[in-house]
Amino acid sequence: GVILSPTHLAFESKCVFNPGILQDGNTVHVVYRALDKNYISSFGYARLEGPTKVVERYKEPIYEAKYKYECKGIEDPCLVKIDDTVYMTYVAHDGLNAVIAYMKGKDVLNLKRKGVISTRISYNKASDLFGETKLKDDYYMFASFYEKYADKNVLVWEKDGVLFPEKINGKFALLHRILPDIQLAYFKDFKDLKSNAYWIKHIKELGKHVVMEGKYGFEGRHIGAGAPPLKTEKGWLAINHAVEKKNSGRIYHATAALFDLKDPKKLIARLPHPLISPEEDYELEGHVNNVIFPTGISVFDKRLYIY
């Protein structure tokens, strides 16, 4: 059920949703997206004891929009701890473009902004690069859609940037989503992702970097990463989201997949049906209706909790 609801506080009066989750023993840190009445997002903080008991909640945002690239809000935080460093990827919105940015630090409450890490290439240019790899028509259709309804110079729409919680073969691994599929980017240092050359090469070879694409009807519009993958004996367990397209509107489902431990580009298994679909009132109606959007997990007594 619901563990956090909007309050009378201005920064979270509209809704609270899409939390980043970081578990530390019996403590669960929750950095959640808070929306005010002007539809500007900031990040709130709550601390749980066990998987669901709220024992602390801040009355002010812990992070707010600060720079031009995020002036219209910071959205959808995703938390991991790699070695002794906490990383938080998030979506930065400037009113036109949605890009992936990140923060890092020694703990959740003291993270420093490090800038944009997704491609800063326009869809117009990316469409030319798409032609150098094998990609389905949907990539071009999404490019046309955003150029028409946002702006002819809109940047490639990037969301759902999710880091693996450990390095793989000595490199960071980032799941990201250039619509409509989930791709994987490897890099040695975050500064690599700030290079246009890196992303031009990546997009030229985008078909090689796709780790999962929609296969079933409930994944018909697009799919995207959700919570950071969980390492298990059988592989990396990824709780993702999938979007079903209907004339009446989109329906967001949660789904699950398993990737190879040594090479996450190898998909071992996936569910042929949704893991969770909107059924409860608070899932059927909200800021966006008909949404299940998994963004974090915790594990207690061998039971997986999905937020």
mmCIF file of C-alpha atoms in Angstrom:
data_model
loop_
_atom_site.group_PDB
_atom_site.id
_atom_site.type_symbol
_atom_site.label_atom_id
_atom_site.label_comp_id
_atom_site.label_asym_id
_atom_site.label_seq_id
_atom_site.Cartn_x
_atom_site.Cartn_y
_atom_site.Cartn_z
ATOM 1 C CA GLY A 1 0.000 0.000 0.000
ATOM 2 C CA VAL A 2 0.852 3.682 0.241
ATOM 3 C CA ILE A 3 3.774 4.631 2.520
ATOM 4 C CA LEU A 4 4.129 8.341 1.586
ATOM 5 C CA SER A 5 1.421 10.815 0.576
ATOM 6 C CA PRO A 6 1.402 14.507 -0.361
ATOM 7 C CA THR A 7 1.333 16.952 2.544
ATOM 8 C CA HIS A 8 0.348 20.592 3.089
ATOM 9 C CA LEU A 9 3.998 21.568 2.559
ATOM 10 C CA ALA A 10 4.358 23.619 -0.609
ATOM 11 C CA PHE A 11 7.089 21.544 -2.266
ATOM 12 C CA GLU A 12 5.086 18.297 -2.048
ATOM 13 C CA SER A 13 1.497 19.497 -2.067
ATOM 14 C CA LYS A 14 0.609 17.998 -5.467
ATOM 15 C CA CYS A 15 2.056 14.490 -5.249
ATOM 16 C CA VAL A 16 5.001 12.356 -4.150
ATOM 17 C CA PHE A 17 6.220 9.473 -6.294
ATOM 18 C CA ASN A 18 9.081 7.679 -8.117
ATOM 19 C CA PRO A 19 11.481 7.256 -5.184
ATOM 20 C CA GLY A 20 15.120 6.292 -5.294
ATOM 21 C CA ILE A 21 15.819 3.616 -2.691
ATOM 22 C CA LEU A 22 19.065 2.793 -0.888
ATOM 23 C CA GLN A 23 19.064 0.050 1.706
ATOM 24 C CA ASP A 24 21.619 -0.028 4.517
ATOM 25 C CA GLY A 25 20.876 -3.010 6.725
ATOM 26 C CA ASN A 26 17.542 -2.406 8.423
ATOM 27 C CA THR A 27 17.478 1.219 7.241
ATOM 28 C CA VAL A 28 15.952 2.232 3.919
ATOM 29 C CA HIS A 29 16.742 5.702 2.590
ATOM 30 C CA VAL A 30 14.012 7.131 0.356
ATOM 31 C CA VAL A 31 14.717 10.073 -1.950
ATOM 32 C CA TYR A 32 11.431 10.791 -3.659
ATOM 33 C CA ARG A 33 10.157 13.079 -6.375
ATOM 34 C CA ALA A 34 7.940 15.792 -4.888
ATOM 35 C CA LEU A 35 5.687 17.921 -7.061
ATOM 36 C CA ASP A 36 4.375 21.359 -6.124
ATOM 37 C CA LYS A 37 1.242 23.118 -7.375
ATOM 38 C CA ASN A 38 3.219 24.678 -10.241
ATOM 39 C CA TYR A 39 4.305 21.200 -11.385
ATOM 40 C CA ILE A 40 7.949 21.794 -10.493
ATOM 41 C CA SER A 41 9.702 18.753 -9.036
ATOM 42 C CA SER A 42 12.252 18.622 -6.235
ATOM 43 C CA PHE A 43 13.506 15.765 -4.056
ATOM 44 C CA GLY A 44 12.184 14.981 -0.605
ATOM 45 C CA TYR A 45 13.700 12.575 1.902
ATOM 46 C CA ALA A 46 12.287 9.945 4.227
ATOM 47 C CA ARG A 47 13.910 7.197 6.275
ATOM 48 C CA LEU A 48 12.312 3.823 6.834
ATOM 49 C CA GLU A 49 12.925 1.269 9.536
ATOM 50 C CA GLY A 50 12.422 -2.046 7.817
ATOM 51 C CA PRO A 51 10.761 -2.071 4.415
ATOM 52 C CA THR A 52 7.764 0.198 5.101
ATOM 53 C CA LYS A 53 7.814 1.943 8.512
ATOM 54 C CA VAL A 54 8.454 5.682 8.122
ATOM 55 C CA VAL A 55 10.517 6.939 11.088
ATOM 56 C CA GLU A 56 11.750 10.255 9.658
ATOM 57 C CA ARG A 57 10.641 12.626 6.917
ATOM 58 C CA TYR A 58 12.117 16.010 6.090
ATOM 59 C CA LYS A 59 9.870 19.047 5.895
ATOM 60 C CA GLU A 60 11.960 20.683 3.163
ATOM 61 C CA PRO A 61 13.455 19.368 -0.078
ATOM 62 C CA ILE A 62 16.954 17.942 0.193
ATOM 63 C CA TYR A 63 17.668 18.818 -3.456
ATOM 64 C CA GLU A 64 16.027 21.415 -5.698
ATOM 65 C CA ALA A 65 16.505 22.632 -9.269
ATOM 66 C CA LYS A 66 19.665 24.711 -9.345
ATOM 67 C CA TYR A 67 21.090 24.974 -12.857
ATOM 68 C CA LYS A 68 19.686 25.915 -16.251
ATOM 69 C CA TYR A 69 19.550 22.315 -17.509
ATOM 70 C CA GLU A 70 17.208 21.448 -14.611
ATOM 71 C CA CYS A 71 15.380 24.746 -14.181
ATOM 72 C CA LYS A 72 11.938 23.178 -14.681
ATOM 73 C CA GLY A 73 12.516 20.383 -12.214
ATOM 74 C CA ILE A 74 14.558 17.404 -11.119
ATOM 75 C CA GLU A 75 12.786 14.077 -11.444
ATOM 76 C CA ASP A 76 12.942 10.338 -10.773
ATOM 77 C CA PRO A 77 16.048 9.823 -8.612
ATOM 78 C CA CYS A 78 17.733 6.416 -8.709
ATOM 79 C CA LEU A 79 20.247 5.426 -6.013
ATOM 80 C CA VAL A 80 23.139 2.964 -5.862
ATOM 81 C CA LYS A 81 26.238 2.614 -3.725
ATOM 82 C CA ILE A 82 29.375 1.444 -5.505
ATOM 83 C CA ASP A 83 32.316 0.755 -3.189
ATOM 84 C CA ASP A 84 32.088 3.643 -0.681
ATOM 85 C CA THR A 85 30.410 6.178 -2.967
ATOM 86 C CA VAL A 86 26.693 6.885 -3.378
ATOM 87 C CA TYR A 87 25.550 7.764 -6.901
ATOM 88 C CA MET A 88 22.171 9.237 -7.774
ATOM 89 C CA THR A 89 21.089 9.456 -11.391
ATOM 90 C CA TYR A 90 18.051 11.582 -12.146
ATOM 91 C CA VAL A 91 16.144 13.316 -14.929
ATOM 92 C CA ALA A 92 16.820 17.022 -15.408
ATOM 93 C CA HIS A 93 14.192 19.073 -17.249
ATOM 94 C CA ASP A 94 14.659 22.567 -18.652
ATOM 95 C CA GLY A 95 11.163 22.972 -20.041
ATOM 96 C CA LEU A 96 12.083 21.505 -23.422
ATOM 97 C CA ASN A 97 14.640 18.744 -22.944
ATOM 98 C CA ALA A 98 14.732 15.743 -20.631
ATOM 99 C CA VAL A 99 18.274 14.508 -19.955
ATOM 100 C CA ILE A 100 19.997 12.243 -17.432
ATOM 101 C CA ALA A 101 22.190 13.929 -14.817
ATOM 102 C CA TYR A 102 23.884 12.603 -11.692
ATOM 103 C CA MET A 103 25.102 13.432 -8.211
ATOM 104 C CA LYS A 104 27.639 11.631 -6.034
ATOM 105 C CA GLY A 105 28.909 11.709 -2.458
ATOM 106 C CA LYS A 106 29.613 9.706 0.682
ATOM 107 C CA ASP A 107 25.982 9.575 1.825
ATOM 108 C CA VAL A 108 22.485 10.227 0.494
ATOM 109 C CA LEU A 109 22.094 13.588 2.247
ATOM 110 C CA ASN A 110 25.361 15.099 1.023
ATOM 111 C CA LEU A 111 25.507 14.553 -2.730
ATOM 112 C CA LYS A 112 27.164 16.970 -5.143
ATOM 113 C CA ARG A 113 25.843 17.666 -8.627
ATOM 114 C CA LYS A 114 28.134 16.475 -11.393
ATOM 115 C CA GLY A 115 26.147 17.464 -14.483
ATOM 116 C CA VAL A 116 24.481 15.861 -17.484
ATOM 117 C CA ILE A 117 25.686 12.422 -18.609
ATOM 118 C CA SER A 118 23.248 11.499 -21.386
ATOM 119 C CA THR A 119 23.587 12.552 -24.990
ATOM 120 C CA ARG A 120 23.265 16.262 -25.816
ATOM 121 C CA ILE A 121 22.644 15.492 -29.483
ATOM 122 C CA SER A 122 19.443 16.678 -31.154
ATOM 123 C CA TYR A 123 16.970 14.157 -32.520
ATOM 124 C CA ASN A 124 17.548 15.771 -35.902
ATOM 125 C CA LYS A 125 21.211 14.750 -35.837
ATOM 126 C CA ALA A 126 20.573 11.437 -34.100
ATOM 127 C CA SER A 127 18.156 10.406 -36.857
ATOM 128 C CA ASP A 128 21.041 10.578 -39.320
ATOM 129 C CA LEU A 129 23.204 8.479 -37.001
ATOM 130 C CA PHE A 130 20.423 5.897 -36.571
ATOM 131 C CA GLY A 131 20.880 5.022 -40.235
ATOM 132 C CA GLU A 132 24.329 3.573 -39.552
ATOM 133 C CA THR A 133 22.954 0.704 -37.474
ATOM 134 C CA LYS A 134 20.032 -1.725 -37.703
ATOM 135 C CA LEU A 135 17.118 -0.112 -35.917
ATOM 136 C CA LYS A 136 13.364 -0.497 -36.250
ATOM 137 C CA ASP A 137 11.148 2.301 -37.534
ATOM 138 C CA ASP A 138 9.989 3.192 -34.018
ATOM 139 C CA TYR A 139 13.241 5.075 -33.351
ATOM 140 C CA TYR A 140 12.509 7.420 -36.257
ATOM 141 C CA MET A 141 8.857 7.757 -35.268
ATOM 142 C CA PHE A 142 9.775 8.882 -31.749
ATOM 143 C CA ALA A 143 12.281 11.340 -33.215
ATOM 144 C CA SER A 144 9.560 12.808 -35.448
ATOM 145 C CA PHE A 145 7.090 12.885 -32.563
ATOM 146 C CA TYR A 146 9.367 14.933 -30.289
ATOM 147 C CA GLU A 147 10.494 17.224 -33.085
ATOM 148 C CA LYS A 148 6.859 17.978 -33.918
ATOM 149 C CA TYR A 149 5.400 18.345 -30.431
ATOM 150 C CA ALA A 150 8.416 19.747 -28.558
ATOM 151 C CA ASP A 151 10.783 21.566 -30.915
ATOM 152 C CA LYS A 152 12.663 20.807 -34.122
ATOM 153 C CA ASN A 153 15.936 21.097 -32.169
ATOM 154 C CA VAL A 154 14.865 19.023 -29.168
ATOM 155 C CA LEU A 155 17.582 16.786 -27.740
ATOM 156 C CA VAL A 156 17.235 13.018 -27.737
ATOM 157 C CA TRP A 157 14.705 12.311 -24.969
ATOM 158 C CA GLU A 158 16.608 10.419 -22.274
ATOM 159 C CA LYS A 159 15.118 9.023 -19.080
ATOM 160 C CA ASP A 160 15.438 5.914 -16.921
ATOM 161 C CA GLY A 161 19.183 6.151 -16.340
ATOM 162 C CA VAL A 162 19.943 3.323 -13.915
ATOM 163 C CA LEU A 163 23.407 2.265 -12.736
ATOM 164 C CA PHE A 164 24.335 -1.297 -11.870
ATOM 165 C CA PRO A 165 25.308 -1.379 -8.173
ATOM 166 C CA GLU A 166 28.837 -2.567 -8.945
ATOM 167 C CA LYS A 167 31.359 -2.287 -11.743
ATOM 168 C CA ILE A 168 31.310 -5.011 -14.390
ATOM 169 C CA ASN A 169 34.651 -6.049 -15.839
ATOM 170 C CA GLY A 170 36.155 -2.932 -14.288
ATOM 171 C CA LYS A 171 33.646 -0.504 -15.818
ATOM 172 C CA PHE A 172 30.534 1.335 -14.719
ATOM 173 C CA ALA A 173 27.394 0.056 -16.438
ATOM 174 C CA LEU A 174 24.408 2.310 -17.131
ATOM 175 C CA LEU A 175 21.026 1.194 -18.363
ATOM 176 C CA HIS A 176 19.392 4.027 -20.280
ATOM 177 C CA ARG A 177 16.543 4.483 -22.705
ATOM 178 C CA ILE A 178 16.570 6.064 -26.092
ATOM 179 C CA LEU A 179 12.987 5.317 -27.053
ATOM 180 C CA PRO A 180 11.641 2.707 -27.403
ATOM 181 C CA ASP A 181 14.184 0.182 -26.016
ATOM 182 C CA ILE A 182 16.582 -0.282 -23.090
ATOM 183 C CA GLN A 183 20.255 0.165 -23.929
ATOM 184 C CA LEU A 184 23.451 -0.447 -21.949
ATOM 185 C CA ALA A 185 26.419 1.927 -21.831
ATOM 186 C CA TYR A 186 29.811 0.959 -20.374
ATOM 187 C CA PHE A 187 32.364 3.569 -19.309
ATOM 188 C CA LYS A 188 35.506 3.841 -17.192
ATOM 189 C CA ASP A 189 34.880 7.350 -15.893
ATOM 190 C CA PHE A 190 31.821 9.595 -15.795
ATOM 191 C CA LYS A 191 33.717 12.235 -17.731
ATOM 192 C CA ASP A 192 33.579 9.836 -20.706
ATOM 193 C CA LEU A 193 29.803 10.401 -20.870
ATOM 194 C CA LYS A 194 30.265 14.159 -21.134
ATOM 195 C CA SER A 195 31.948 13.736 -24.503
ATOM 196 C CA ASN A 196 29.855 14.178 -27.655
ATOM 197 C CA ALA A 197 32.255 11.771 -29.379
ATOM 198 C CA TYR A 198 31.274 9.017 -26.927
ATOM 199 C CA TRP A 199 27.564 9.438 -27.655
ATOM 200 C CA ILE A 200 27.972 9.844 -31.410
ATOM 201 C CA LYS A 201 29.790 6.502 -31.495
ATOM 202 C CA HIS A 202 27.220 4.958 -29.142
ATOM 203 C CA ILE A 203 24.266 6.091 -31.259
ATOM 204 C CA LYS A 204 25.945 5.006 -34.492
ATOM 205 C CA GLU A 205 26.100 1.520 -32.970
ATOM 206 C CA LEU A 206 22.886 1.770 -30.962
ATOM 207 C CA GLY A 207 21.500 -1.526 -32.205
ATOM 208 C CA LYS A 208 24.479 -3.321 -30.626
ATOM 209 C CA HIS A 209 23.777 -1.701 -27.257
ATOM 210 C CA VAL A 210 20.106 -2.687 -26.990
ATOM 211 C CA VAL A 211 19.701 -5.187 -24.148
ATOM 212 C CA MET A 212 15.919 -5.450 -24.222
ATOM 213 C CA GLU A 213 13.139 -4.410 -26.560
ATOM 214 C CA GLY A 214 9.382 -4.710 -26.362
ATOM 215 C CA LYS A 215 8.142 -8.174 -27.241
ATOM 216 C CA TYR A 216 4.649 -8.561 -25.790
ATOM 217 C CA GLY A 217 1.516 -6.462 -26.125
ATOM 218 C CA PHE A 218 1.834 -4.799 -22.732
ATOM 219 C CA GLU A 219 5.276 -3.552 -23.853
ATOM 220 C CA GLY A 220 3.950 -2.211 -27.140
ATOM 221 C CA ARG A 221 4.811 1.499 -26.844
ATOM 222 C CA HIS A 222 8.155 1.311 -25.072
ATOM 223 C CA ILE A 223 10.037 -0.215 -22.167
ATOM 224 C CA GLY A 224 12.486 1.309 -19.709
ATOM 225 C CA ALA A 225 14.685 0.441 -16.766
ATOM 226 C CA GLY A 226 13.216 0.807 -13.294
ATOM 227 C CA ALA A 227 15.039 -0.162 -10.114
ATOM 228 C CA PRO A 228 18.800 -0.805 -10.034
ATOM 229 C CA PRO A 229 19.436 -4.457 -10.933
ATOM 230 C CA LEU A 230 19.742 -6.887 -8.020
ATOM 231 C CA LYS A 231 22.593 -9.396 -8.063
ATOM 232 C CA THR A 232 21.371 -12.963 -7.546
ATOM 233 C CA GLU A 233 22.934 -16.407 -8.029
ATOM 234 C CA LYS A 234 21.049 -16.792 -11.299
ATOM 235 C CA GLY A 235 21.842 -13.375 -12.762
ATOM 236 C CA TRP A 236 21.021 -9.680 -12.509
ATOM 237 C CA LEU A 237 17.331 -9.319 -11.647
ATOM 238 C CA ALA A 238 15.931 -6.160 -13.247
ATOM 239 C CA ILE A 239 12.517 -4.806 -12.271
ATOM 240 C CA ASN A 240 11.591 -2.638 -15.263
ATOM 241 C CA HIS A 241 8.550 -0.786 -16.566
ATOM 242 C CA ALA A 242 6.646 -1.387 -19.775
ATOM 243 C CA VAL A 243 4.105 0.859 -21.469
ATOM 244 C CA GLU A 244 1.041 -0.425 -23.263
ATOM 245 C CA LYS A 245 -0.501 1.831 -25.880
ATOM 246 C CA LYS A 246 -4.251 2.234 -26.152
ATOM 247 C CA ASN A 247 -6.477 4.897 -27.705
ATOM 248 C CA SER A 248 -7.809 5.611 -24.224
ATOM 249 C CA GLY A 249 -4.267 6.333 -22.960
ATOM 250 C CA ARG A 250 -1.058 4.643 -21.913
ATOM 251 C CA ILE A 251 -0.895 1.957 -19.238
ATOM 252 C CA TYR A 252 2.344 1.524 -17.296
ATOM 253 C CA HIS A 253 3.156 -1.934 -15.960
ATOM 254 C CA ALA A 254 6.012 -3.356 -13.901
ATOM 255 C CA THR A 255 7.856 -6.314 -15.356
ATOM 256 C CA ALA A 256 10.945 -8.396 -14.619
ATOM 257 C CA ALA A 257 13.935 -9.720 -16.530
ATOM 258 C CA LEU A 258 17.143 -11.602 -15.771
ATOM 259 C CA PHE A 259 20.510 -10.696 -17.302
ATOM 260 C CA ASP A 260 23.823 -12.567 -17.315
ATOM 261 C CA LEU A 261 26.072 -11.697 -14.363
ATOM 262 C CA LYS A 262 29.286 -11.366 -16.372
ATOM 263 C CA ASP A 263 27.723 -9.912 -19.510
ATOM 264 C CA PRO A 264 24.429 -8.087 -18.855
ATOM 265 C CA LYS A 265 23.932 -7.659 -22.589
ATOM 266 C CA LYS A 266 22.818 -11.292 -22.503
ATOM 267 C CA LEU A 267 19.130 -11.571 -21.621
ATOM 268 C CA ILE A 268 18.525 -14.882 -19.842
ATOM 269 C CA ALA A 269 14.796 -14.658 -19.198
ATOM 270 C CA ARG A 270 11.853 -12.264 -19.077
ATOM 271 C CA LEU A 271 8.237 -12.368 -17.988
ATOM 272 C CA PRO A 272 5.716 -12.777 -20.835
ATOM 273 C CA HIS A 273 3.134 -10.933 -18.712
ATOM 274 C CA PRO A 274 3.221 -7.949 -16.339
ATOM 275 C CA LEU A 275 4.612 -8.463 -12.863
ATOM 276 C CA ILE A 276 2.210 -5.782 -11.553
ATOM 277 C CA SER A 277 -0.471 -3.791 -13.385
ATOM 278 C CA PRO A 278 -2.553 -0.818 -12.188
ATOM 279 C CA GLU A 279 -5.471 -2.061 -10.091
ATOM 280 C CA GLU A 280 -5.696 0.054 -6.926
ATOM 281 C CA ASP A 281 -7.286 3.508 -6.855
ATOM 282 C CA TYR A 282 -3.923 5.179 -6.220
ATOM 283 C CA GLU A 283 -2.523 3.420 -9.333
ATOM 284 C CA LEU A 284 -5.482 4.124 -11.589
ATOM 285 C CA GLU A 285 -5.656 7.850 -10.823
ATOM 286 C CA GLY A 286 -2.918 10.368 -10.126
ATOM 287 C CA HIS A 287 -0.564 12.895 -11.713
ATOM 288 C CA VAL A 288 -0.587 10.402 -14.594
ATOM 289 C CA ASN A 289 -3.341 7.791 -14.607
ATOM 290 C CA ASN A 290 -2.902 4.020 -14.937
ATOM 291 C CA VAL A 291 0.688 3.828 -13.736
ATOM 292 C CA ILE A 292 2.876 1.270 -12.025
ATOM 293 C CA PHE A 293 6.416 2.674 -12.140
ATOM 294 C CA PRO A 294 9.011 0.702 -10.133
ATOM 295 C CA THR A 295 12.063 2.764 -9.177
ATOM 296 C CA GLY A 296 13.662 1.026 -6.201
ATOM 297 C CA ILE A 297 13.814 -2.204 -4.225
ATOM 298 C CA SER A 298 14.843 -3.557 -0.839
ATOM 299 C CA VAL A 299 15.249 -7.106 0.462
ATOM 300 C CA PHE A 300 14.135 -8.277 3.906
ATOM 301 C CA ASP A 301 14.013 -11.943 4.950
ATOM 302 C CA LYS A 302 14.476 -13.070 1.342
ATOM 303 C CA ARG A 303 11.430 -11.045 0.321
ATOM 304 C CA LEU A 304 11.702 -8.397 -2.381
ATOM 305 C CA TYR A 305 9.988 -5.058 -1.757
ATOM 306 C CA ILE A 306 9.319 -2.901 -4.810
ATOM 307 C CA TYR A 307 8.689 0.839 -4.465
#
